[in-house]
């Protein structure tokens, strides 16, 4: 049977009153995905008992988990902030589903004349250019429909991932969990063109355009080797004009530290220290809340920009850290450089079960997948990294999440 959070958290952790008084917001999770979806309702209740009162839940594939998340949201609207997007890992499978449901003669050919009307995936040869067009057209129509139907929804998870490109994944032997099933069911498919970075960038731009149309936050997945391309997409779509309230970079520990200031500049988020006015935690140097780019501004110009800030709409950049950061020295350096009121914490459940959580807190290792109830542990560990009080960090990151997802208020 499925193991739940409360069955595995020791009593001394479970009874910790800190997070019952200082509530937490899980900035990124997937309650609708297996194996978590089977115990989603109980996981939500257990998370609440541990002080996690809200979560941004991101759907990843239209036609598969969007409807599932919508149903969960209707049952748990006080806990779930829904987000709808096409994760790069699922681009190929989405293309296959569209191809099977649409009889496009220019996009397929029968290898065997004996094949029946149900097109076998192994007998399809895809024209990548037309496949990309089909994916983009259908995605835009479906996402537009869901954003209209759910005014509280954000956009995402979407993004860029070089590991889904066959030539890259084959060379680095870094195939994700979708590769095995796709390879066995879609021989002859030309995936290289469909999922190359230029194609992924186009699909990401479609997400951003709809986020702008409906003034919704967008949650982005990005991995090492794709950060420069992500900057290009954000700049090309002019997100700095403020047509979307926030860009959330989830589990972003692989971002090169030297690019942090550039990302804030491209998004147009120049004064993060001005936002929600939380007091600076004791022992934290005020430099954490400043940017190198601000140092070069003249006092007169900086004062003018701060004075005009409340009168103009702008996009804000939030960076979210999961439990994976604790195993990444570079990620820890990045976390320490993020302005406190732009920092989010997340579980990314059911993925990224923190290794530290098992080794330090669990009486057994029966918990085989992550759940929102591990967020208090992530908060405690992150507070140690930042050398601040965990209750203060809980308050700060919760306030940040509500600023990133104003639809959750």
CSV table of C-alpha atoms in Angstrom, one decimal:
chain,number,residue,atom,x,y,z
A,1,UNK,CA,0.0,0.0,0.0
A,2,UNK,CA,1.1,3.6,-0.5
A,3,UNK,CA,3.1,5.1,2.3
A,4,UNK,CA,1.9,8.5,3.5
A,5,UNK,CA,3.8,11.3,5.1
A,6,UNK,CA,2.5,10.9,8.6
A,7,UNK,CA,3.4,7.3,8.7
A,8,UNK,CA,7.1,8.1,8.2
A,9,UNK,CA,7.7,11.4,9.9
A,10,UNK,CA,9.0,10.8,13.5
A,11,UNK,CA,6.9,12.2,16.3
A,12,UNK,CA,9.5,14.9,17.3
A,13,UNK,CA,9.3,16.3,13.7
A,14,UNK,CA,5.5,15.9,13.4
A,15,UNK,CA,4.9,17.6,16.7
A,16,UNK,CA,7.1,20.6,16.0
A,17,UNK,CA,4.8,23.6,16.5
A,18,UNK,CA,7.0,26.1,14.6
A,19,UNK,CA,5.3,25.5,11.2
A,20,UNK,CA,1.8,25.3,12.7
A,21,UNK,CA,2.2,28.9,13.8
A,22,UNK,CA,4.2,30.0,10.7
A,23,UNK,CA,2.5,28.6,7.6
A,24,UNK,CA,4.3,27.4,4.5
A,25,UNK,CA,3.5,27.5,0.8
A,26,UNK,CA,4.9,24.7,-1.4
A,27,UNK,CA,5.9,26.7,-4.5
A,28,UNK,CA,5.9,23.7,-6.9
A,29,UNK,CA,4.5,20.2,-6.8
A,30,UNK,CA,2.6,17.7,-8.9
A,31,UNK,CA,-0.2,16.3,-6.8
A,32,UNK,CA,-1.9,15.0,-10.0
A,33,UNK,CA,1.0,12.7,-11.0
A,34,UNK,CA,1.6,9.1,-10.1
A,35,UNK,CA,2.3,7.8,-7.5
A,36,UNK,CA,1.2,10.8,-5.5
A,37,UNK,CA,-2.2,11.3,-7.0
A,38,UNK,CA,-3.5,8.0,-5.5
A,39,UNK,CA,-3.1,9.6,-2.0
A,40,UNK,CA,-3.5,13.3,-2.9
A,41,UNK,CA,-6.3,14.0,-0.5
A,42,UNK,CA,-4.6,12.5,2.5
A,43,UNK,CA,-1.3,14.1,1.5
A,44,UNK,CA,-3.0,17.5,1.5
A,45,UNK,CA,-4.5,16.9,4.9
A,46,UNK,CA,-1.2,15.7,6.3
A,47,UNK,CA,0.6,18.7,4.8
A,48,UNK,CA,-1.9,21.0,6.5
A,49,UNK,CA,-1.2,19.3,9.8
A,50,UNK,CA,2.5,20.1,9.3
A,51,UNK,CA,1.9,23.8,8.5
A,52,UNK,CA,1.8,23.6,4.7
A,53,UNK,CA,-1.4,25.4,3.9
A,54,UNK,CA,-1.1,26.1,0.2
A,55,UNK,CA,0.7,24.7,-2.9
A,56,UNK,CA,1.2,25.7,-6.5
A,57,UNK,CA,0.4,22.5,-8.4
A,58,UNK,CA,1.6,22.3,-12.0
A,59,UNK,CA,0.1,20.2,-14.7
A,60,UNK,CA,2.5,19.0,-17.4
A,61,UNK,CA,0.6,17.6,-20.4
A,62,UNK,CA,-2.8,18.6,-21.9
A,63,UNK,CA,-5.0,15.7,-22.5
A,64,UNK,CA,-3.4,13.7,-19.7
A,65,UNK,CA,-3.1,15.5,-16.4
A,66,UNK,CA,-4.8,18.9,-17.0
A,67,UNK,CA,-8.3,17.5,-16.4
A,68,UNK,CA,-7.0,15.6,-13.4
A,69,UNK,CA,-5.6,18.7,-11.8
A,70,UNK,CA,-8.8,20.7,-12.6
A,71,UNK,CA,-10.8,18.0,-10.7
A,72,UNK,CA,-8.4,18.2,-7.7
A,73,UNK,CA,-8.7,21.9,-7.7
A,74,UNK,CA,-12.4,21.8,-7.5
A,75,UNK,CA,-12.1,19.6,-4.4
A,76,UNK,CA,-9.2,21.5,-2.7
A,77,UNK,CA,-9.4,25.1,-4.0
A,78,UNK,CA,-8.3,26.4,-0.6
A,79,UNK,CA,-5.0,24.4,-0.9
A,80,UNK,CA,-4.2,24.2,-4.6
A,81,UNK,CA,-3.2,27.0,-6.9
A,82,UNK,CA,-3.4,25.3,-10.3
A,83,UNK,CA,-1.1,25.9,-13.2
A,84,UNK,CA,-1.4,24.4,-16.7
A,85,UNK,CA,1.4,23.9,-19.2
A,86,UNK,CA,3.3,21.5,-21.4
A,87,UNK,CA,6.5,20.3,-19.8
A,88,UNK,CA,9.3,19.7,-22.3
A,89,UNK,CA,9.5,16.1,-21.2
A,90,UNK,CA,6.0,15.5,-22.5
A,91,UNK,CA,6.3,17.3,-25.9
A,92,UNK,CA,6.8,14.1,-27.8
A,93,UNK,CA,4.0,12.2,-26.2
A,94,UNK,CA,1.7,15.1,-26.7
A,95,UNK,CA,2.6,15.1,-30.4
A,96,UNK,CA,1.9,11.4,-30.6
A,97,UNK,CA,-1.5,11.8,-29.1
A,98,UNK,CA,-2.4,14.6,-31.5
A,99,UNK,CA,-1.2,12.6,-34.4
A,100,UNK,CA,-3.3,9.7,-33.4
A,101,UNK,CA,-6.4,11.9,-33.0
A,102,UNK,CA,-6.0,13.8,-36.2
A,103,UNK,CA,-5.9,12.2,-39.6
A,104,UNK,CA,-3.3,14.5,-41.3
A,105,UNK,CA,-2.1,12.9,-44.5
A,106,UNK,CA,0.9,15.2,-44.7
A,107,UNK,CA,2.2,14.1,-41.3
A,108,UNK,CA,2.1,10.4,-41.6
A,109,UNK,CA,2.4,7.4,-43.9
A,110,UNK,CA,1.5,3.8,-43.6
A,111,UNK,CA,4.5,1.6,-43.6
A,112,UNK,CA,2.2,-1.4,-44.2
A,113,UNK,CA,-0.9,-1.4,-46.3
A,114,UNK,CA,-2.3,-4.0,-44.0
A,115,UNK,CA,-2.4,-1.5,-41.1
A,116,UNK,CA,-5.9,-0.8,-39.8
A,117,UNK,CA,-7.5,2.6,-39.2
A,118,UNK,CA,-5.9,2.8,-35.8
A,119,UNK,CA,-2.4,4.1,-36.7
A,120,UNK,CA,0.3,2.1,-35.0
A,121,UNK,CA,2.8,4.6,-33.5
A,122,UNK,CA,5.7,2.4,-34.7
A,123,UNK,CA,4.5,2.9,-38.3
A,124,UNK,CA,4.4,6.7,-38.2
A,125,UNK,CA,7.1,8.8,-39.8
A,126,UNK,CA,6.7,12.4,-38.6
A,127,UNK,CA,7.4,15.5,-40.5
A,128,UNK,CA,9.0,17.6,-37.7
A,129,UNK,CA,8.0,21.0,-39.0
A,130,UNK,CA,4.4,20.1,-39.3
A,131,UNK,CA,4.4,18.2,-36.0
A,132,UNK,CA,5.7,21.4,-34.2
A,133,UNK,CA,2.9,23.4,-35.9
A,134,UNK,CA,0.3,20.9,-34.7
A,135,UNK,CA,1.7,20.9,-31.2
A,136,UNK,CA,1.8,24.7,-31.0
A,137,UNK,CA,-1.7,25.3,-32.5
A,138,UNK,CA,-3.4,22.7,-30.2
A,139,UNK,CA,-1.5,23.7,-27.1
A,140,UNK,CA,-2.4,27.4,-27.6
A,141,UNK,CA,-6.1,26.6,-28.1
A,142,UNK,CA,-6.2,24.3,-25.1
A,143,UNK,CA,-4.3,26.5,-22.8
A,144,UNK,CA,-6.3,29.5,-23.8
A,145,UNK,CA,-9.5,27.6,-22.9
A,146,UNK,CA,-8.2,26.4,-19.5
A,147,UNK,CA,-7.0,29.9,-18.5
A,148,UNK,CA,-10.5,31.3,-19.4
A,149,UNK,CA,-12.2,28.5,-17.5
A,150,UNK,CA,-9.9,28.9,-14.4
A,151,UNK,CA,-9.3,32.5,-13.6
A,152,UNK,CA,-7.2,31.4,-10.6
A,153,UNK,CA,-4.8,29.4,-12.7
A,154,UNK,CA,-1.2,30.2,-13.6
A,155,UNK,CA,0.8,29.0,-16.6
A,156,UNK,CA,3.3,26.1,-16.4
A,157,UNK,CA,5.1,23.9,-16.0
A,158,UNK,CA,6.8,24.8,-19.2
A,159,UNK,CA,10.4,25.4,-20.2
A,160,UNK,CA,13.7,24.2,-21.7
A,161,UNK,CA,15.5,20.9,-21.3
A,162,UNK,CA,18.4,19.7,-23.5
A,163,UNK,CA,18.2,16.2,-22.1
A,164,UNK,CA,15.1,15.4,-24.2
A,165,UNK,CA,17.0,16.0,-27.5
A,166,UNK,CA,17.9,12.5,-28.7
A,167,UNK,CA,21.4,13.4,-29.9
A,168,UNK,CA,22.2,14.9,-26.5
A,169,UNK,CA,20.6,12.2,-24.4
A,170,UNK,CA,22.2,9.4,-26.4
A,171,UNK,CA,25.6,11.0,-26.1
A,172,UNK,CA,25.4,11.8,-22.4
A,173,UNK,CA,23.3,8.7,-21.5
A,174,UNK,CA,21.0,11.0,-19.7
A,175,UNK,CA,17.6,9.8,-20.8
A,176,UNK,CA,14.7,10.9,-18.7
A,177,UNK,CA,11.9,8.6,-17.6
A,178,UNK,CA,9.8,9.2,-20.7
A,179,UNK,CA,12.5,8.0,-23.2
A,180,UNK,CA,12.2,4.2,-22.7
A,181,UNK,CA,8.5,4.1,-23.3
A,182,UNK,CA,8.8,6.4,-26.3
A,183,UNK,CA,11.6,4.5,-27.9
A,184,UNK,CA,9.7,1.2,-27.7
A,185,UNK,CA,6.5,2.7,-29.1
A,186,UNK,CA,7.6,5.2,-31.8
A,187,UNK,CA,10.3,3.8,-34.0
A,188,UNK,CA,10.8,6.0,-37.0
A,189,UNK,CA,9.8,9.2,-35.4
A,190,UNK,CA,12.0,12.2,-36.1
A,191,UNK,CA,12.2,13.5,-32.6
A,192,UNK,CA,15.4,15.5,-33.1
A,193,UNK,CA,13.7,18.4,-35.0
A,194,UNK,CA,10.5,18.4,-32.9
A,195,UNK,CA,12.3,18.8,-29.6
A,196,UNK,CA,15.5,20.7,-30.5
A,197,UNK,CA,16.0,23.8,-28.4
A,198,UNK,CA,14.7,26.2,-31.1
A,199,UNK,CA,11.4,24.2,-31.1
A,200,UNK,CA,11.2,24.2,-27.3
A,201,UNK,CA,11.9,28.0,-27.2
A,202,UNK,CA,8.9,28.5,-29.6
A,203,UNK,CA,6.6,26.4,-27.4
A,204,UNK,CA,7.8,28.3,-24.3
A,205,UNK,CA,7.1,31.6,-26.1
A,206,UNK,CA,3.5,30.4,-26.7
A,207,UNK,CA,3.1,29.8,-22.9
A,208,UNK,CA,4.5,33.3,-22.1
A,209,UNK,CA,2.2,35.0,-24.7
A,210,UNK,CA,-0.9,33.5,-23.1
A,211,UNK,CA,0.4,34.4,-19.6
A,212,UNK,CA,0.6,37.9,-20.9
A,213,UNK,CA,-2.8,37.8,-22.4
A,214,UNK,CA,-4.4,36.8,-19.2
A,215,UNK,CA,-2.0,38.4,-16.7
A,216,UNK,CA,-1.0,35.1,-15.1
A,217,UNK,CA,2.3,34.0,-13.5
A,218,UNK,CA,4.4,31.5,-15.5
A,219,UNK,CA,6.4,28.7,-13.9
A,220,UNK,CA,9.5,27.6,-15.9
A,221,UNK,CA,11.6,24.5,-15.9
A,222,UNK,CA,15.2,25.0,-17.0
A,223,UNK,CA,18.3,22.8,-16.8
A,224,UNK,CA,22.1,23.3,-17.0
A,225,UNK,CA,23.0,24.3,-20.6
A,226,UNK,CA,19.8,26.1,-21.3
A,227,UNK,CA,19.9,29.2,-19.2
A,228,UNK,CA,21.2,31.4,-22.0
A,229,UNK,CA,18.4,30.3,-24.3
A,230,UNK,CA,15.9,31.0,-21.5
A,231,UNK,CA,17.2,34.6,-21.2
A,232,UNK,CA,16.7,34.9,-25.0
A,233,UNK,CA,13.1,33.8,-24.7
A,234,UNK,CA,12.3,36.2,-21.9
A,235,UNK,CA,14.0,39.1,-23.7
A,236,UNK,CA,12.3,38.3,-27.0
A,237,UNK,CA,8.9,38.2,-25.3
A,238,UNK,CA,9.5,41.5,-23.5
A,239,UNK,CA,8.4,40.3,-20.1
A,240,UNK,CA,10.0,43.4,-18.5
A,241,UNK,CA,7.0,45.4,-19.7
A,242,UNK,CA,5.0,43.8,-16.8
A,243,UNK,CA,2.2,42.1,-18.7
A,244,UNK,CA,2.7,39.1,-16.4
A,245,UNK,CA,2.9,39.4,-12.7
A,246,UNK,CA,5.7,36.9,-12.1
A,247,UNK,CA,8.2,34.5,-13.6
A,248,UNK,CA,8.9,31.6,-11.3
A,249,UNK,CA,12.1,29.6,-12.0
A,250,UNK,CA,11.5,26.3,-10.3
A,251,UNK,CA,14.2,24.1,-8.8
A,252,UNK,CA,16.7,26.5,-10.3
A,253,UNK,CA,19.9,25.3,-8.5
A,254,UNK,CA,21.7,24.8,-11.8
A,255,UNK,CA,21.6,28.4,-12.8
A,256,UNK,CA,25.1,29.9,-13.0
A,257,UNK,CA,25.5,32.4,-10.2
A,258,UNK,CA,27.0,35.0,-12.6
A,259,UNK,CA,23.7,35.0,-14.5
A,260,UNK,CA,21.5,35.9,-11.6
A,261,UNK,CA,21.7,39.7,-12.0
A,262,UNK,CA,21.2,39.4,-15.8
A,263,UNK,CA,17.9,37.4,-15.2
A,264,UNK,CA,16.6,40.1,-12.9
A,265,UNK,CA,17.5,42.8,-15.4
A,266,UNK,CA,15.9,41.0,-18.4
A,267,UNK,CA,12.7,40.4,-16.4
A,268,UNK,CA,12.7,44.1,-15.3
A,269,UNK,CA,12.7,43.3,-11.6
A,270,UNK,CA,15.2,46.0,-10.4
A,271,UNK,CA,14.1,46.6,-6.8
A,272,UNK,CA,13.1,43.3,-5.1
A,273,UNK,CA,13.9,44.8,-1.7
A,274,UNK,CA,10.9,47.1,-2.0
A,275,UNK,CA,8.1,44.5,-2.2
A,276,UNK,CA,6.4,43.2,0.9
A,277,UNK,CA,8.3,45.1,3.5
A,278,UNK,CA,9.2,42.2,5.8
A,279,UNK,CA,11.8,43.0,8.3
A,280,UNK,CA,15.3,41.8,7.6
A,281,UNK,CA,16.0,38.7,9.7
A,282,UNK,CA,18.5,39.1,12.4
A,283,UNK,CA,22.1,38.2,11.4
A,284,UNK,CA,21.5,38.5,7.6
A,285,UNK,CA,23.7,41.0,5.9
A,286,UNK,CA,21.7,43.6,4.0
A,287,UNK,CA,23.8,43.0,0.9
A,288,UNK,CA,21.7,39.8,0.4
A,289,UNK,CA,18.9,42.1,-0.6
A,290,UNK,CA,20.9,44.2,-3.1
A,291,UNK,CA,22.0,43.6,-6.7
A,292,UNK,CA,25.4,44.4,-8.2
A,293,UNK,CA,23.6,46.3,-10.9
A,294,UNK,CA,22.1,48.7,-8.4
A,295,UNK,CA,25.6,49.7,-7.2
A,296,UNK,CA,26.3,51.5,-10.5
A,297,UNK,CA,23.2,53.6,-10.4
A,298,UNK,CA,23.4,57.2,-9.3
A,299,UNK,CA,21.6,58.0,-6.0
A,300,UNK,CA,19.4,60.5,-7.9
A,301,UNK,CA,18.3,58.0,-10.6
A,302,UNK,CA,17.7,55.3,-8.1
A,303,UNK,CA,15.6,57.5,-5.9
A,304,UNK,CA,13.5,58.5,-8.9
A,305,UNK,CA,12.9,54.9,-9.9
A,306,UNK,CA,11.9,53.9,-6.4
A,307,UNK,CA,9.5,56.8,-6.2
A,308,UNK,CA,7.8,55.8,-9.4
A,309,UNK,CA,7.7,52.1,-8.7
A,310,UNK,CA,4.2,51.9,-7.2
A,311,UNK,CA,2.7,53.7,-10.2
A,312,UNK,CA,3.9,51.2,-12.9
A,313,UNK,CA,3.1,47.5,-13.4
A,314,UNK,CA,6.1,45.3,-13.6
A,315,UNK,CA,7.1,41.6,-13.7
A,316,UNK,CA,8.8,40.0,-10.7
A,317,UNK,CA,11.3,37.2,-10.8
A,318,UNK,CA,11.1,34.4,-8.2
A,319,UNK,CA,13.6,31.6,-7.7
A,320,UNK,CA,12.4,28.4,-6.1
A,321,UNK,CA,14.7,25.9,-4.4
A,322,UNK,CA,13.8,22.2,-3.8
A,323,UNK,CA,15.5,19.7,-1.5
A,324,UNK,CA,17.9,18.9,-4.3
A,325,UNK,CA,19.9,22.1,-3.7
A,326,UNK,CA,21.4,20.7,-0.5
A,327,UNK,CA,23.5,18.3,-2.5
A,328,UNK,CA,24.7,21.1,-4.8
A,329,UNK,CA,27.5,23.4,-3.6
A,330,UNK,CA,26.9,25.7,-6.6
A,331,UNK,CA,23.2,25.7,-5.8
A,332,UNK,CA,23.8,26.6,-2.2
A,333,UNK,CA,25.9,29.6,-3.3
A,334,UNK,CA,23.1,30.6,-5.6
A,335,UNK,CA,20.5,30.3,-2.8
A,336,UNK,CA,22.6,32.6,-0.6
A,337,UNK,CA,22.8,35.2,-3.4
A,338,UNK,CA,19.0,35.3,-4.0
A,339,UNK,CA,17.3,38.3,-2.5
A,340,UNK,CA,15.2,37.0,0.4
A,341,UNK,CA,12.0,38.4,-0.9
A,342,UNK,CA,12.5,36.6,-4.2
A,343,UNK,CA,13.2,33.2,-2.7
A,344,UNK,CA,10.6,30.4,-2.8
A,345,UNK,CA,10.9,26.8,-1.5
A,346,UNK,CA,9.3,23.8,-3.0
A,347,UNK,CA,9.0,20.0,-2.8
A,348,UNK,CA,8.6,19.2,-6.5
A,349,UNK,CA,6.7,16.2,-5.2
A,350,UNK,CA,6.4,13.4,-6.1
A,351,UNK,CA,10.0,13.9,-7.4
A,352,UNK,CA,13.1,15.1,-5.6
A,353,UNK,CA,12.6,13.3,-2.2
A,354,UNK,CA,15.4,15.0,-0.2
A,355,UNK,CA,18.2,12.6,0.6
A,356,UNK,CA,18.9,14.6,3.8
A,357,UNK,CA,15.3,14.0,4.8
A,358,UNK,CA,15.7,10.2,4.8
A,359,UNK,CA,19.1,10.3,6.5
A,360,UNK,CA,18.3,12.8,9.2
A,361,UNK,CA,14.6,12.5,9.9
A,362,UNK,CA,13.0,9.2,8.9
A,363,UNK,CA,12.8,6.3,11.3
A,364,UNK,CA,12.6,4.1,8.2
A,365,UNK,CA,13.1,4.6,4.4
A,366,UNK,CA,9.6,3.4,3.5
A,367,UNK,CA,8.8,6.8,1.9
A,368,UNK,CA,9.8,6.2,-1.7
A,369,UNK,CA,8.4,9.4,-3.3
A,370,UNK,CA,8.2,13.0,-2.2
A,371,UNK,CA,5.1,14.8,-0.8
A,372,UNK,CA,4.2,18.3,0.2
A,373,UNK,CA,4.6,17.3,3.9
A,374,UNK,CA,8.4,17.3,3.5
A,375,UNK,CA,8.4,21.1,3.0
A,376,UNK,CA,9.0,21.9,6.7
A,377,UNK,CA,12.2,19.9,6.5
A,378,UNK,CA,13.3,21.8,3.4
A,379,UNK,CA,12.5,25.1,5.1
A,380,UNK,CA,14.6,24.1,8.2
A,381,UNK,CA,17.6,23.0,6.0
A,382,UNK,CA,17.4,26.2,3.9
A,383,UNK,CA,17.2,28.3,7.0
A,384,UNK,CA,20.5,26.7,8.1
A,385,UNK,CA,22.1,27.4,4.7
A,386,UNK,CA,21.0,31.1,5.0
A,387,UNK,CA,21.8,31.3,8.7
A,388,UNK,CA,18.3,32.6,9.6
A,389,UNK,CA,15.5,31.5,11.8
A,390,UNK,CA,13.3,28.8,10.1
A,391,UNK,CA,10.1,30.5,11.3
A,392,UNK,CA,11.2,33.8,9.7
A,393,UNK,CA,12.0,31.9,6.5
A,394,UNK,CA,8.6,30.3,6.5
A,395,UNK,CA,6.9,33.7,6.8
A,396,UNK,CA,9.1,35.2,4.1
A,397,UNK,CA,8.8,32.5,1.5
A,398,UNK,CA,5.0,32.2,2.1
A,399,UNK,CA,4.7,36.0,1.5
A,400,UNK,CA,6.8,35.6,-1.6
A,401,UNK,CA,4.7,32.8,-2.9
A,402,UNK,CA,1.5,34.8,-2.5
A,403,UNK,CA,3.2,37.7,-4.3
A,404,UNK,CA,4.3,35.3,-7.1
A,405,UNK,CA,0.9,33.8,-7.3
A,406,UNK,CA,-1.5,36.7,-6.5
A,407,UNK,CA,-4.3,34.5,-7.8
A,408,UNK,CA,-3.8,32.4,-4.6
A,409,UNK,CA,-4.8,35.2,-2.3
